[in-house]
Amino acid sequence: MAPLRFHEQFDHIQRSMPDVPLAMGPDDAGEFFYEKGVVLARDGEEALLVEDTVRAHFTATPDLDPAPVRRAGPQTNRTGVTRIRVGDPARGDGDPAVGHALRALRAHEARAGRPLVSRNHVVHLAVNACPGDEPVPVPSGAGLNPAPDTTLYDPDTAVGVLVVDNGLTHDHRDAELLAHVRGETQPAERDEQGVLRPYAGHGTFIAGLLAAVAPNTDITVCNGLNDAGAVLESEFGNRLFEAVDKHGWPDILSLSAGTCNGRTDGLLGVESFMRELRDHGTLLVAAAGNNSSATPFWPAAYAGLPEYADAVLSVGALRSDGEFGACFTNHGPWVTAYAPGERLTGVLAGLRTPVPYVYQHSTYDSCRFGFRYNCTCRHPHHTGLLSEERENTGGAADRVTFEGCAQWSGTSFAAPVAAGMVAAHMTAHKERDPRAARRQLLSSTTDVAEVRGAHVAALLPPTWRPVPVTRLAPIA
């Protein structure tokens, strides 16, 4: 059974995509969300094979009673995939038609040695379908952590970084740290009552971390993931292509979004984009996800595939002392390195005029992943709107006010810290190749941390200040 937080996020994302019927998989285990009644296949002969095979399977199993197998989207697009309708999403709470469609293609996939069909997953901000926690106000005058580097900005040598996320908050330029940041603002930053929407400021927070660790950067934030930070896999590749078409291929692409898919060979909807990224020489720095799981989280997990290992840096999160992995971080051999990702302090919103925020998730009495330190699952305590609605307790959600800065946790924020360290290495060593800088940085790193019993490379910015953690007594 998926954790309560995952169910709350499912409710939130479904509301943001009211015309797309969603399911949770596999079998309610809470690893991913996907579109009901639809599968993806590569355009051309493979799409025809999928249609014919699924149609024959359903004909031989008439009690499934699916909708007619048919194309459900454009015949071709730049991602090279198409949506195929295989069932009626209105029939039942589960999604047996998609499950049967996947099983029907197993023999063909075994012969081909690669996936031919896929669910149409929901790609979301990284995530247990959300960041490791929600932002927390910090006292007025509190310093940023990591503190801004004092390196001068030089437009002639600045490293180009493209952040694909939700857009910048409207007052981001009031922060001196973000003076050189360009990009798109988030179209629906606040609701009708002026309350900051959930995840608004996510892209701004990321840009601030990048600028603090590596000020000699030209940072562009692209609003490719708005509202709940969710998009269907069939559209995700297009969003990435649109970002680089508009802003150009950068030195470094910072991405704090993705999804699990239950496989170890990639995500069908981003295959074409990943091939182009590999050929362009851009380094993808991607968040490993916040499911506290070893299940590959894509696109970050491309770092574990030999043909992409040099082009992708996948980043997990360290807890606030930098010695161990954060409770929420994904882990495993496909995670390249870990960086600070718990209770970082950065720029959010409300720089010009304080802005209210209503919490969506309630904290827990103990860590939802079973850890014994004072983690963000339980502290600081607050009551959330989605939690109260799902539990039907009638309680009121807590409200806070942001005045520019916040603390926030997640691999979403460990990734830009690591991206900043690669960019800073490029500046310090006059290295123009981001992939060479990645190799040099990892080979020269002497800091290590412990994550699930393994000793891993820790990327710790010189201006980052570790914060001691309180270890809690075991529960009796």
mmCIF file of C-alpha atoms in Angstrom, residues 161-164 206 210 251-257 277 282-288 299-300 311-315 336 339 411-412 414-423 434 438 459:
data_model
loop_
_atom_site.group_PDB
_atom_site.id
_atom_site.type_symbol
_atom_site.label_atom_id
_atom_site.label_comp_id
_atom_site.label_asym_id
_atom_site.label_seq_id
_atom_site.Cartn_x
_atom_site.Cartn_y
_atom_site.Cartn_z
ATOM 1 C CA VAL A 161 22.650 26.495 -16.945
ATOM 2 C CA LEU A 162 19.067 25.773 -17.994
ATOM 3 C CA VAL A 163 16.574 24.871 -15.262
ATOM 4 C CA VAL A 164 13.421 23.098 -16.497
ATOM 5 C CA ILE A 206 16.530 26.004 -7.370
ATOM 6 C CA LEU A 210 22.642 27.413 -8.201
ATOM 7 C CA ASP A 251 26.363 23.538 -20.674
ATOM 8 C CA ILE A 252 24.313 22.095 -17.810
ATOM 9 C CA LEU A 253 20.629 21.145 -17.689
ATOM 10 C CA SER A 254 19.299 21.030 -14.113
ATOM 11 C CA LEU A 255 16.185 18.871 -13.787
ATOM 12 C CA SER A 256 14.350 18.163 -10.539
ATOM 13 C CA ALA A 257 11.538 16.017 -11.928
ATOM 14 C CA LEU A 277 21.321 15.520 -25.230
ATOM 15 C CA THR A 282 25.170 18.958 -22.419
ATOM 16 C CA LEU A 283 25.472 17.532 -18.908
ATOM 17 C CA LEU A 284 22.122 16.579 -17.340
ATOM 18 C CA VAL A 285 22.138 16.954 -13.547
ATOM 19 C CA ALA A 286 18.981 15.246 -12.317
ATOM 20 C CA ALA A 287 17.342 14.689 -8.938
ATOM 21 C CA ALA A 288 17.187 11.062 -7.796
ATOM 22 C CA PRO A 299 15.652 10.544 -16.156
ATOM 23 C CA ALA A 300 18.174 10.553 -13.260
ATOM 24 C CA ALA A 311 26.183 12.605 -19.829
ATOM 25 C CA VAL A 312 24.118 12.346 -16.619
ATOM 26 C CA LEU A 313 24.888 13.160 -12.996
ATOM 27 C CA SER A 314 22.154 11.744 -10.748
ATOM 28 C CA VAL A 315 22.026 13.304 -7.300
ATOM 29 C CA THR A 336 26.119 9.038 -8.923
ATOM 30 C CA ALA A 339 24.713 16.621 -2.020
ATOM 31 C CA THR A 411 16.594 15.810 -3.929
ATOM 32 C CA SER A 412 15.004 18.599 -6.006
ATOM 33 C CA ALA A 414 20.434 18.559 -3.912
ATOM 34 C CA ALA A 415 20.560 18.435 -7.724
ATOM 35 C CA PRO A 416 21.101 22.194 -8.279
ATOM 36 C CA VAL A 417 23.698 22.224 -5.478
ATOM 37 C CA ALA A 418 25.615 19.542 -7.392
ATOM 38 C CA ALA A 419 25.050 21.358 -10.697
ATOM 39 C CA GLY A 420 26.463 24.492 -9.098
ATOM 40 C CA MET A 421 29.543 22.598 -7.962
ATOM 41 C CA VAL A 422 30.184 21.371 -11.526
ATOM 42 C CA ALA A 423 29.754 24.931 -12.828
ATOM 43 C CA PRO A 434 30.843 20.140 -18.409
ATOM 44 C CA ARG A 438 31.901 16.210 -13.842
ATOM 45 C CA LEU A 459 29.535 16.914 -2.963
#
